[in-house]
Amino acid sequence: MPGRAVSPASTRKVDMTLSDRTALVTGAGRGIGRAIARRLARDGAAVIVNYATSAEQAASLVKEIEADGGDAWTEQADVANLAQVDDLFTRIRARTDRVDVLVNNAGRGAGGMPTLAATTPAIYDSTFGLNARGLFFVTQRAVELMPDGGRVISISSGSSSTRQPGLSAYAGSKAAIEAFTRVWATELAPRKVTVNAVVPGIVDTDLIRNGMTPQLAEHYGSLVPLGRLGQPEDIADVVAFLAGDDARWITGQCVTASGGA
Ligand code: NAP
């Protein structure tokens, strides 16, 4: 119906398709991770809200989920730090014996869009250290706690196939996620664990607001065929689909959600 506004499922009442499941969402205090955690909780999952620095926002999200009748708790950990990842899973194991759904959302840009010449080893290591290495070992720990039929969903980026100058470290770290996804899908198939990635185009979060003027953000939004910047809920709804039973036959896929860009 032309012109009819359609609200994302995240803002509507949804079925409790994830009842009795526990989901871990990394970087869930802000941005896309926050929308994912909120949506999975609405679908009935008990959500572990991981954060690195946004303690207040993570706590407010848990309150919001509980006020909505859901179940969630916070766990602080820098998921690029493997000692902290081990501590995180020790704490998770003390509270639950299962992680049914892992959403690898925590991620960072390389900052300042450094070209090849300007990318220092420190920039490279911090970008790959979180986006690729951290994600790799969080997944390794999480699948130990994952029952058959579980879900691994990682947030990649349309940048994984970009040619845009200044994005090589970020793009490379996101391309690694897509490669991990395909291989892990095969490795975990005997356990009926599905492994997929969501590949967002530009999404209106701090990640882009801190890196560009509002005018430039609006300009990028106008270039999206569907006519606007993506919103965190646009990504959360795709994650919720992949987490649910309707996506049982989808594995090893990188699903682009970009408004056609
Ligand atoms: P954001 O607003 O900058 O939020 C980043 C999130 O990652 C925060 O919750 C942050 O937690 C968390 N985080 C960062 N470092 C962490 C660490 N070491 N350990 C644990 N959590 C950490 O970014 P966003 O736009 O929501 O991005 C979320 C994901 O989507 C990222 O993987 C990003 O690459 C991807 N993505 C974003 C876009 C976009 O246009 N926005 C497009 C494609 C892909 P704290 O606040 O607690 O530190």
mmCIF file of N, CA and C in Angstrom, residues 82-199:
data_model
loop_
_atom_site.group_PDB
_atom_site.id
_atom_site.type_symbol
_atom_site.label_atom_id
_atom_site.label_comp_id
_atom_site.label_asym_id
_atom_site.label_seq_id
_atom_site.Cartn_x
_atom_site.Cartn_y
_atom_site.Cartn_z
ATOM 1 N N LEU A 82 40.988 -11.418 25.872
ATOM 2 C CA LEU A 82 40.619 -12.831 26.052
ATOM 3 C C LEU A 82 40.535 -13.238 27.517
ATOM 4 N N ALA A 83 41.308 -12.595 28.389
ATOM 5 C CA ALA A 83 41.177 -12.894 29.831
ATOM 6 C C ALA A 83 39.788 -12.466 30.307
ATOM 7 N N GLN A 84 39.340 -11.310 29.832
ATOM 8 C CA GLN A 84 37.995 -10.849 30.219
ATOM 9 C C GLN A 84 36.901 -11.721 29.597
ATOM 10 N N VAL A 85 37.175 -12.241 28.415
ATOM 11 C CA VAL A 85 36.200 -13.158 27.794
ATOM 12 C C VAL A 85 36.078 -14.429 28.648
ATOM 13 N N ASP A 86 37.215 -14.938 29.102
ATOM 14 C CA ASP A 86 37.168 -16.132 29.966
ATOM 15 C C ASP A 86 36.395 -15.843 31.256
ATOM 16 N N ASP A 87 36.657 -14.673 31.861
ATOM 17 C CA ASP A 87 35.920 -14.302 33.083
ATOM 18 C C ASP A 87 34.423 -14.179 32.796
ATOM 19 N N LEU A 88 34.105 -13.596 31.649
ATOM 20 C CA LEU A 88 32.695 -13.437 31.271
ATOM 21 C C LEU A 88 31.998 -14.796 31.246
ATOM 22 N N PHE A 89 32.638 -15.772 30.627
ATOM 23 C CA PHE A 89 31.979 -17.080 30.518
ATOM 24 C C PHE A 89 31.966 -17.830 31.851
ATOM 25 N N THR A 90 32.937 -17.557 32.699
ATOM 26 C CA THR A 90 32.886 -18.131 34.049
ATOM 27 C C THR A 90 31.647 -17.588 34.774
ATOM 28 N N ARG A 91 31.415 -16.278 34.655
ATOM 29 C CA ARG A 91 30.238 -15.686 35.318
ATOM 30 C C ARG A 91 28.940 -16.188 34.689
ATOM 31 N N ILE A 92 28.944 -16.314 33.355
ATOM 32 C CA ILE A 92 27.727 -16.810 32.690
ATOM 33 C C ILE A 92 27.424 -18.240 33.153
ATOM 34 N N ARG A 93 28.452 -19.076 33.226
ATOM 35 C CA ARG A 93 28.260 -20.474 33.651
ATOM 36 C C ARG A 93 27.746 -20.562 35.089
ATOM 37 N N ALA A 94 28.085 -19.564 35.898
ATOM 38 C CA ALA A 94 27.604 -19.571 37.284
ATOM 39 C C ALA A 94 26.100 -19.275 37.339
ATOM 40 N N ARG A 95 25.585 -18.699 36.269
ATOM 41 C CA ARG A 95 24.195 -18.251 36.290
ATOM 42 C C ARG A 95 23.276 -19.077 35.397
ATOM 43 N N THR A 96 23.859 -19.656 34.342
ATOM 44 C CA THR A 96 23.042 -20.454 33.417
ATOM 45 C C THR A 96 23.918 -21.542 32.799
ATOM 46 N N ASP A 97 23.290 -22.645 32.392
ATOM 47 C CA ASP A 97 24.081 -23.712 31.773
ATOM 48 C C ASP A 97 23.967 -23.699 30.257
ATOM 49 N N ARG A 98 23.384 -22.608 29.703
ATOM 50 C CA ARG A 98 23.212 -22.614 28.247
ATOM 51 C C ARG A 98 23.193 -21.200 27.657
ATOM 52 N N VAL A 99 23.798 -21.092 26.480
ATOM 53 C CA VAL A 99 23.633 -19.900 25.640
ATOM 54 C C VAL A 99 23.081 -20.420 24.324
ATOM 55 N N ASP A 100 21.792 -20.224 24.112
ATOM 56 C CA ASP A 100 21.143 -20.751 22.908
ATOM 57 C C ASP A 100 21.438 -19.902 21.680
ATOM 58 N N VAL A 101 21.563 -18.588 21.915
ATOM 59 C CA VAL A 101 21.753 -17.637 20.806
ATOM 60 C C VAL A 101 22.917 -16.726 21.166
ATOM 61 N N LEU A 102 23.905 -16.667 20.279
ATOM 62 C CA LEU A 102 24.998 -15.697 20.441
ATOM 63 C C LEU A 102 24.867 -14.659 19.335
ATOM 64 N N VAL A 103 24.823 -13.391 19.734
ATOM 65 C CA VAL A 103 24.863 -12.321 18.733
ATOM 66 C C VAL A 103 26.167 -11.552 18.930
ATOM 67 N N ASN A 104 27.075 -11.738 17.975
ATOM 68 C CA ASN A 104 28.347 -11.017 17.980
ATOM 69 C C ASN A 104 28.112 -9.658 17.333
ATOM 70 N N ASN A 105 27.813 -8.676 18.194
ATOM 71 C CA ASN A 105 27.520 -7.332 17.681
ATOM 72 C C ASN A 105 28.652 -6.343 17.930
ATOM 73 N N ALA A 106 29.366 -6.489 19.061
ATOM 74 C CA ALA A 106 30.387 -5.494 19.415
ATOM 75 C C ALA A 106 31.360 -5.309 18.260
ATOM 76 N N GLY A 107 31.591 -4.061 17.916
ATOM 77 C CA GLY A 107 32.512 -3.805 16.810
ATOM 78 C C GLY A 107 32.942 -2.356 16.838
ATOM 79 N N ARG A 108 34.023 -2.085 16.147
ATOM 80 C CA ARG A 108 34.524 -0.711 16.102
ATOM 81 C C ARG A 108 35.069 -0.407 14.724
ATOM 82 N N GLY A 109 34.992 0.879 14.372
ATOM 83 C CA GLY A 109 35.630 1.337 13.151
ATOM 84 C C GLY A 109 37.115 1.571 13.425
ATOM 85 N N ALA A 110 37.878 1.846 12.361
ATOM 86 C CA ALA A 110 39.314 2.069 12.544
ATOM 87 C C ALA A 110 39.579 3.495 13.017
ATOM 88 N N GLY A 111 38.556 4.378 12.979
ATOM 89 C CA GLY A 111 38.730 5.733 13.493
ATOM 90 C C GLY A 111 39.474 6.626 12.512
ATOM 91 N N GLY A 112 38.772 7.644 12.019
ATOM 92 C CA GLY A 112 39.438 8.616 11.146
ATOM 93 C C GLY A 112 39.672 8.132 9.726
ATOM 94 N N MET A 113 39.141 6.987 9.410
ATOM 95 C CA MET A 113 39.271 6.409 8.060
ATOM 96 C C MET A 113 40.708 6.461 7.527
ATOM 97 N N PRO A 114 41.638 5.781 8.215
ATOM 98 C CA PRO A 114 43.043 5.820 7.776
ATOM 99 C C PRO A 114 43.275 5.021 6.499
ATOM 100 N N THR A 115 44.016 5.620 5.592
ATOM 101 C CA THR A 115 44.428 4.895 4.384
ATOM 102 C C THR A 115 45.463 3.832 4.756
ATOM 103 N N LEU A 116 45.854 3.051 3.770
ATOM 104 C CA LEU A 116 46.925 2.061 3.984
ATOM 105 C C LEU A 116 48.148 2.734 4.618
ATOM 106 N N ALA A 117 48.544 3.884 4.062
ATOM 107 C CA ALA A 117 49.746 4.562 4.561
ATOM 108 C C ALA A 117 49.577 5.015 6.003
ATOM 109 N N ALA A 118 48.356 5.379 6.385
ATOM 110 C CA ALA A 118 48.131 5.967 7.717
ATOM 111 C C ALA A 118 47.728 4.939 8.768
ATOM 112 N N THR A 119 47.561 3.694 8.378
ATOM 113 C CA THR A 119 47.119 2.677 9.347
ATOM 114 C C THR A 119 48.317 2.146 10.125
ATOM 115 N N THR A 120 48.350 2.472 11.406
ATOM 116 C CA THR A 120 49.453 2.009 12.260
ATOM 117 C C THR A 120 49.156 0.579 12.713
ATOM 118 N N PRO A 121 50.195 -0.134 13.188
ATOM 119 C CA PRO A 121 49.929 -1.460 13.758
ATOM 120 C C PRO A 121 48.910 -1.395 14.899
ATOM 121 N N ALA A 122 48.932 -0.297 15.680
ATOM 122 C CA ALA A 122 47.977 -0.190 16.797
ATOM 123 C C ALA A 122 46.544 -0.095 16.276
ATOM 124 N N ILE A 123 46.329 0.670 15.210
ATOM 125 C CA ILE A 123 44.982 0.783 14.627
ATOM 126 C C ILE A 123 44.551 -0.580 14.075
ATOM 127 N N TYR A 124 45.469 -1.211 13.351
ATOM 128 C CA TYR A 124 45.155 -2.527 12.774
ATOM 129 C C TYR A 124 44.794 -3.523 13.883
ATOM 130 N N ASP A 125 45.640 -3.564 14.922
ATOM 131 C CA ASP A 125 45.425 -4.556 15.984
ATOM 132 C C ASP A 125 44.139 -4.300 16.754
ATOM 133 N N SER A 126 43.812 -3.029 17.018
ATOM 134 C CA SER A 126 42.581 -2.784 17.785
ATOM 135 C C SER A 126 41.353 -3.098 16.936
ATOM 136 N N THR A 127 41.445 -2.856 15.640
ATOM 137 C CA THR A 127 40.299 -3.134 14.766
ATOM 138 C C THR A 127 40.089 -4.645 14.637
ATOM 139 N N PHE A 128 41.152 -5.354 14.257
ATOM 140 C CA PHE A 128 41.028 -6.813 14.136
ATOM 141 C C PHE A 128 40.868 -7.481 15.502
ATOM 142 N N GLY A 129 41.466 -6.850 16.536
ATOM 143 C CA GLY A 129 41.418 -7.447 17.876
ATOM 144 C C GLY A 129 40.013 -7.579 18.405
ATOM 145 N N LEU A 130 39.155 -6.625 18.087
ATOM 146 C CA LEU A 130 37.749 -6.718 18.491
ATOM 147 C C LEU A 130 36.918 -7.404 17.407
ATOM 148 N N ASN A 131 36.933 -6.851 16.201
ATOM 149 C CA ASN A 131 35.980 -7.289 15.175
ATOM 150 C C ASN A 131 36.199 -8.742 14.728
ATOM 151 N N ALA A 132 37.460 -9.176 14.706
ATOM 152 C CA ALA A 132 37.752 -10.530 14.214
ATOM 153 C C ALA A 132 38.220 -11.453 15.345
ATOM 154 N N ARG A 133 39.319 -11.088 16.026
ATOM 155 C CA ARG A 133 39.894 -11.994 17.032
ATOM 156 C C ARG A 133 38.967 -12.156 18.230
ATOM 157 N N GLY A 134 38.461 -11.041 18.756
ATOM 158 C CA GLY A 134 37.556 -11.119 19.906
ATOM 159 C C GLY A 134 36.324 -11.936 19.570
ATOM 160 N N LEU A 135 35.735 -11.637 18.418
ATOM 161 C CA LEU A 135 34.529 -12.355 17.974
ATOM 162 C C LEU A 135 34.803 -13.854 17.833
ATOM 163 N N PHE A 136 35.996 -14.167 17.323
ATOM 164 C CA PHE A 136 36.360 -15.581 17.107
ATOM 165 C C PHE A 136 36.324 -16.343 18.435
ATOM 166 N N PHE A 137 36.980 -15.759 19.465
ATOM 167 C CA PHE A 137 37.108 -16.514 20.719
ATOM 168 C C PHE A 137 35.858 -16.427 21.590
ATOM 169 N N VAL A 138 35.069 -15.348 21.446
ATOM 170 C CA VAL A 138 33.755 -15.331 22.108
ATOM 171 C C VAL A 138 32.903 -16.468 21.545
ATOM 172 N N THR A 139 32.957 -16.633 20.232
ATOM 173 C CA THR A 139 32.161 -17.691 19.608
ATOM 174 C C THR A 139 32.646 -19.067 20.075
ATOM 175 N N GLN A 140 33.978 -19.227 20.139
ATOM 176 C CA GLN A 140 34.524 -20.513 20.600
ATOM 177 C C GLN A 140 34.003 -20.868 21.992
ATOM 178 N N ARG A 141 34.009 -19.884 22.902
ATOM 179 C CA ARG A 141 33.514 -20.139 24.266
ATOM 180 C C ARG A 141 32.004 -20.371 24.270
ATOM 181 N N ALA A 142 31.268 -19.567 23.498
ATOM 182 C CA ALA A 142 29.801 -19.640 23.538
ATOM 183 C C ALA A 142 29.291 -20.976 23.009
ATOM 184 N N VAL A 143 29.914 -21.504 21.963
ATOM 185 C CA VAL A 143 29.372 -22.748 21.397
ATOM 186 C C VAL A 143 29.584 -23.932 22.343
ATOM 187 N N GLU A 144 30.522 -23.782 23.281
ATOM 188 C CA GLU A 144 30.671 -24.834 24.306
ATOM 189 C C GLU A 144 29.404 -24.937 25.170
ATOM 190 N N LEU A 145 28.714 -23.797 25.297
ATOM 191 C CA LEU A 145 27.511 -23.742 26.144
ATOM 192 C C LEU A 145 26.229 -23.817 25.321
ATOM 193 N N MET A 146 26.382 -24.067 24.030
ATOM 194 C CA MET A 146 25.215 -23.968 23.144
ATOM 195 C C MET A 146 24.594 -25.341 22.909
ATOM 196 N N PRO A 147 23.315 -25.481 23.223
ATOM 197 C CA PRO A 147 22.657 -26.760 22.933
ATOM 198 C C PRO A 147 22.511 -26.974 21.426
ATOM 199 N N ASP A 148 22.236 -28.208 21.025
ATOM 200 C CA ASP A 148 21.928 -28.474 19.622
ATOM 201 C C ASP A 148 20.798 -27.544 19.183
ATOM 202 N N GLY A 149 20.878 -27.074 17.945
ATOM 203 C CA GLY A 149 19.833 -26.185 17.436
ATOM 204 C C GLY A 149 20.066 -24.726 17.774
ATOM 205 N N GLY A 150 21.226 -24.402 18.337
ATOM 206 C CA GLY A 150 21.511 -23.013 18.709
ATOM 207 C C GLY A 150 21.785 -22.131 17.498
ATOM 208 N N ARG A 151 22.064 -20.889 17.802
ATOM 209 C CA ARG A 151 22.241 -19.887 16.750
ATOM 210 C C ARG A 151 23.463 -19.019 17.026
ATOM 211 N N VAL A 152 24.312 -18.843 16.014
ATOM 212 C CA VAL A 152 25.382 -17.849 16.066
ATOM 213 C C VAL A 152 25.084 -16.831 14.973
ATOM 214 N N ILE A 153 24.969 -15.569 15.380
ATOM 215 C CA ILE A 153 24.657 -14.502 14.422
ATOM 216 C C ILE A 153 25.667 -13.377 14.647
ATOM 217 N N SER A 154 26.396 -13.031 13.604
ATOM 218 C CA SER A 154 27.437 -11.998 13.739
ATOM 219 C C SER A 154 27.088 -10.799 12.871
ATOM 220 N N ILE A 155 27.424 -9.624 13.389
ATOM 221 C CA ILE A 155 27.136 -8.400 12.634
ATOM 222 C C ILE A 155 28.378 -8.016 11.838
ATOM 223 N N SER A 156 28.288 -8.187 10.541
ATOM 224 C CA SER A 156 29.369 -7.777 9.639
ATOM 225 C C SER A 156 29.121 -6.330 9.225
ATOM 226 N N SER A 157 29.425 -5.987 7.998
ATOM 227 C CA SER A 157 29.182 -4.629 7.479
ATOM 228 C C SER A 157 29.276 -4.687 5.967
ATOM 229 N N GLY A 158 28.472 -3.853 5.325
ATOM 230 C CA GLY A 158 28.573 -3.732 3.867
ATOM 231 C C GLY A 158 29.987 -3.329 3.446
ATOM 232 N N SER A 159 30.739 -2.770 4.405
ATOM 233 C CA SER A 159 32.122 -2.381 4.103
ATOM 234 C C SER A 159 32.991 -3.578 3.752
ATOM 235 N N SER A 160 32.535 -4.785 4.087
ATOM 236 C CA SER A 160 33.353 -5.975 3.797
ATOM 237 C C SER A 160 33.650 -6.108 2.312
ATOM 238 N N SER A 161 32.832 -5.485 1.478
ATOM 239 C CA SER A 161 33.100 -5.570 0.032
ATOM 240 C C SER A 161 33.308 -4.178 -0.581
ATOM 241 N N THR A 162 33.717 -3.218 0.269
ATOM 242 C CA THR A 162 33.867 -1.845 -0.234
ATOM 243 C C THR A 162 35.185 -1.647 -0.974
ATOM 244 N N ARG A 163 35.203 -0.614 -1.780
ATOM 245 C CA ARG A 163 36.466 -0.146 -2.379
ATOM 246 C C ARG A 163 36.788 1.256 -1.887
ATOM 247 N N GLN A 164 36.037 1.706 -0.854
ATOM 248 C CA GLN A 164 36.180 3.084 -0.390
ATOM 249 C C GLN A 164 37.503 3.283 0.351
ATOM 250 N N PRO A 165 38.282 4.307 -0.034
ATOM 251 C CA PRO A 165 39.548 4.573 0.662
ATOM 252 C C PRO A 165 39.329 4.782 2.161
ATOM 253 N N GLY A 166 40.273 4.327 2.960
ATOM 254 C CA GLY A 166 40.230 4.577 4.399
ATOM 255 C C GLY A 166 39.541 3.500 5.207
ATOM 256 N N LEU A 167 39.055 2.464 4.538
ATOM 257 C CA LEU A 167 38.289 1.448 5.266
ATOM 258 C C LEU A 167 38.953 0.073 5.239
ATOM 259 N N SER A 168 40.226 -0.008 4.803
ATOM 260 C CA SER A 168 40.763 -1.360 4.578
ATOM 261 C C SER A 168 40.838 -2.195 5.852
ATOM 262 N N ALA A 169 41.281 -1.625 6.980
ATOM 263 C CA ALA A 169 41.392 -2.439 8.197
ATOM 264 C C ALA A 169 39.999 -2.873 8.667
ATOM 265 N N TYR A 170 39.074 -1.927 8.695
ATOM 266 C CA TYR A 170 37.699 -2.252 9.112
ATOM 267 C C TYR A 170 37.077 -3.262 8.149
ATOM 268 N N ALA A 171 37.200 -2.991 6.845
ATOM 269 C CA ALA A 171 36.606 -3.877 5.846
ATOM 270 C C ALA A 171 37.199 -5.281 5.937
ATOM 271 N N GLY A 172 38.510 -5.343 6.131
ATOM 272 C CA GLY A 172 39.166 -6.652 6.229
ATOM 273 C C GLY A 172 38.691 -7.419 7.443
ATOM 274 N N SER A 173 38.509 -6.710 8.564
ATOM 275 C CA SER A 173 38.058 -7.401 9.787
ATOM 276 C C SER A 173 36.632 -7.908 9.621
ATOM 277 N N LYS A 174 35.823 -7.172 8.863
ATOM 278 C CA LYS A 174 34.436 -7.607 8.639
ATOM 279 C C LYS A 174 34.379 -8.745 7.601
ATOM 280 N N ALA A 175 35.277 -8.695 6.612
ATOM 281 C CA ALA A 175 35.351 -9.801 5.650
ATOM 282 C C ALA A 175 35.737 -11.092 6.372
ATOM 283 N N ALA A 176 36.595 -10.962 7.391
ATOM 284 C CA ALA A 176 36.977 -12.147 8.177
ATOM 285 C C ALA A 176 35.740 -12.768 8.830
ATOM 286 N N ILE A 177 34.847 -11.926 9.348
ATOM 287 C CA ILE A 177 33.630 -12.445 9.991
ATOM 288 C C ILE A 177 32.826 -13.289 8.995
ATOM 289 N N GLU A 178 32.743 -12.810 7.769
ATOM 290 C CA GLU A 178 31.939 -13.528 6.771
ATOM 291 C C GLU A 178 32.602 -14.868 6.414
ATOM 292 N N ALA A 179 33.940 -14.871 6.385
ATOM 293 C CA ALA A 179 34.645 -16.143 6.138
ATOM 294 C C ALA A 179 34.449 -17.098 7.309
ATOM 295 N N PHE A 180 34.562 -16.595 8.541
ATOM 296 C CA PHE A 180 34.330 -17.461 9.716
ATOM 297 C C PHE A 180 32.925 -18.069 9.632
ATOM 298 N N THR A 181 31.971 -17.228 9.265
ATOM 299 C CA THR A 181 30.561 -17.652 9.251
ATOM 300 C C THR A 181 30.352 -18.866 8.359
ATOM 301 N N ARG A 182 30.936 -18.814 7.160
ATOM 302 C CA ARG A 182 30.734 -19.927 6.214
ATOM 303 C C ARG A 182 31.374 -21.214 6.733
ATOM 304 N N VAL A 183 32.576 -21.097 7.297
ATOM 305 C CA VAL A 183 33.279 -22.309 7.764
ATOM 306 C C VAL A 183 32.605 -22.861 9.019
ATOM 307 N N TRP A 184 32.275 -21.986 9.959
ATOM 308 C CA TRP A 184 31.641 -22.449 11.200
ATOM 309 C C TRP A 184 30.282 -23.099 10.912
ATOM 310 N N ALA A 185 29.591 -22.601 9.913
ATOM 311 C CA ALA A 185 28.285 -23.192 9.585
ATOM 312 C C ALA A 185 28.451 -24.670 9.253
ATOM 313 N N THR A 186 29.506 -24.987 8.510
ATOM 314 C CA THR A 186 29.746 -26.385 8.154
ATOM 315 C C THR A 186 30.203 -27.180 9.380
ATOM 316 N N GLU A 187 31.120 -26.573 10.149
ATOM 317 C CA GLU A 187 31.642 -27.289 11.325
ATOM 318 C C GLU A 187 30.538 -27.604 12.349
ATOM 319 N N LEU A 188 29.591 -26.677 12.505
ATOM 320 C CA LEU A 188 28.579 -26.835 13.566
ATOM 321 C C LEU A 188 27.281 -27.463 13.069
ATOM 322 N N ALA A 189 27.216 -27.725 11.768
ATOM 323 C CA ALA A 189 25.992 -28.315 11.205
ATOM 324 C C ALA A 189 25.605 -29.643 11.865
ATOM 325 N N PRO A 190 26.575 -30.508 12.211
ATOM 326 C CA PRO A 190 26.165 -31.771 12.848
ATOM 327 C C PRO A 190 25.396 -31.556 14.147
ATOM 328 N N ARG A 191 25.597 -30.406 14.784
ATOM 329 C CA ARG A 191 24.858 -30.087 16.018
ATOM 330 C C ARG A 191 23.597 -29.278 15.739
ATOM 331 N N LYS A 192 23.285 -29.080 14.454
ATOM 332 C CA LYS A 192 22.110 -28.287 14.053
ATOM 333 C C LYS A 192 22.191 -26.857 14.564
ATOM 334 N N VAL A 193 23.410 -26.406 14.829
ATOM 335 C CA VAL A 193 23.624 -24.991 15.173
ATOM 336 C C VAL A 193 23.770 -24.235 13.855
ATOM 337 N N THR A 194 22.964 -23.187 13.657
ATOM 338 C CA THR A 194 23.121 -22.398 12.439
ATOM 339 C C THR A 194 24.012 -21.195 12.718
ATOM 340 N N VAL A 195 24.768 -20.809 11.692
ATOM 341 C CA VAL A 195 25.729 -19.709 11.817
ATOM 342 C C VAL A 195 25.522 -18.778 10.629
ATOM 343 N N ASN A 196 25.143 -17.554 10.936
ATOM 344 C CA ASN A 196 24.877 -16.591 9.872
ATOM 345 C C ASN A 196 25.426 -15.222 10.253
ATOM 346 N N ALA A 197 25.570 -14.373 9.252
ATOM 347 C CA ALA A 197 25.962 -12.980 9.505
ATOM 348 C C ALA A 197 24.892 -12.063 8.939
ATOM 349 N N VAL A 198 24.701 -10.940 9.589
ATOM 350 C CA VAL A 198 23.872 -9.870 9.029
ATOM 351 C C VAL A 198 24.827 -8.773 8.576
ATOM 352 N N VAL A 199 24.571 -8.265 7.387
ATOM 353 C CA VAL A 199 25.483 -7.310 6.757
ATOM 354 C C VAL A 199 24.748 -5.984 6.597
#
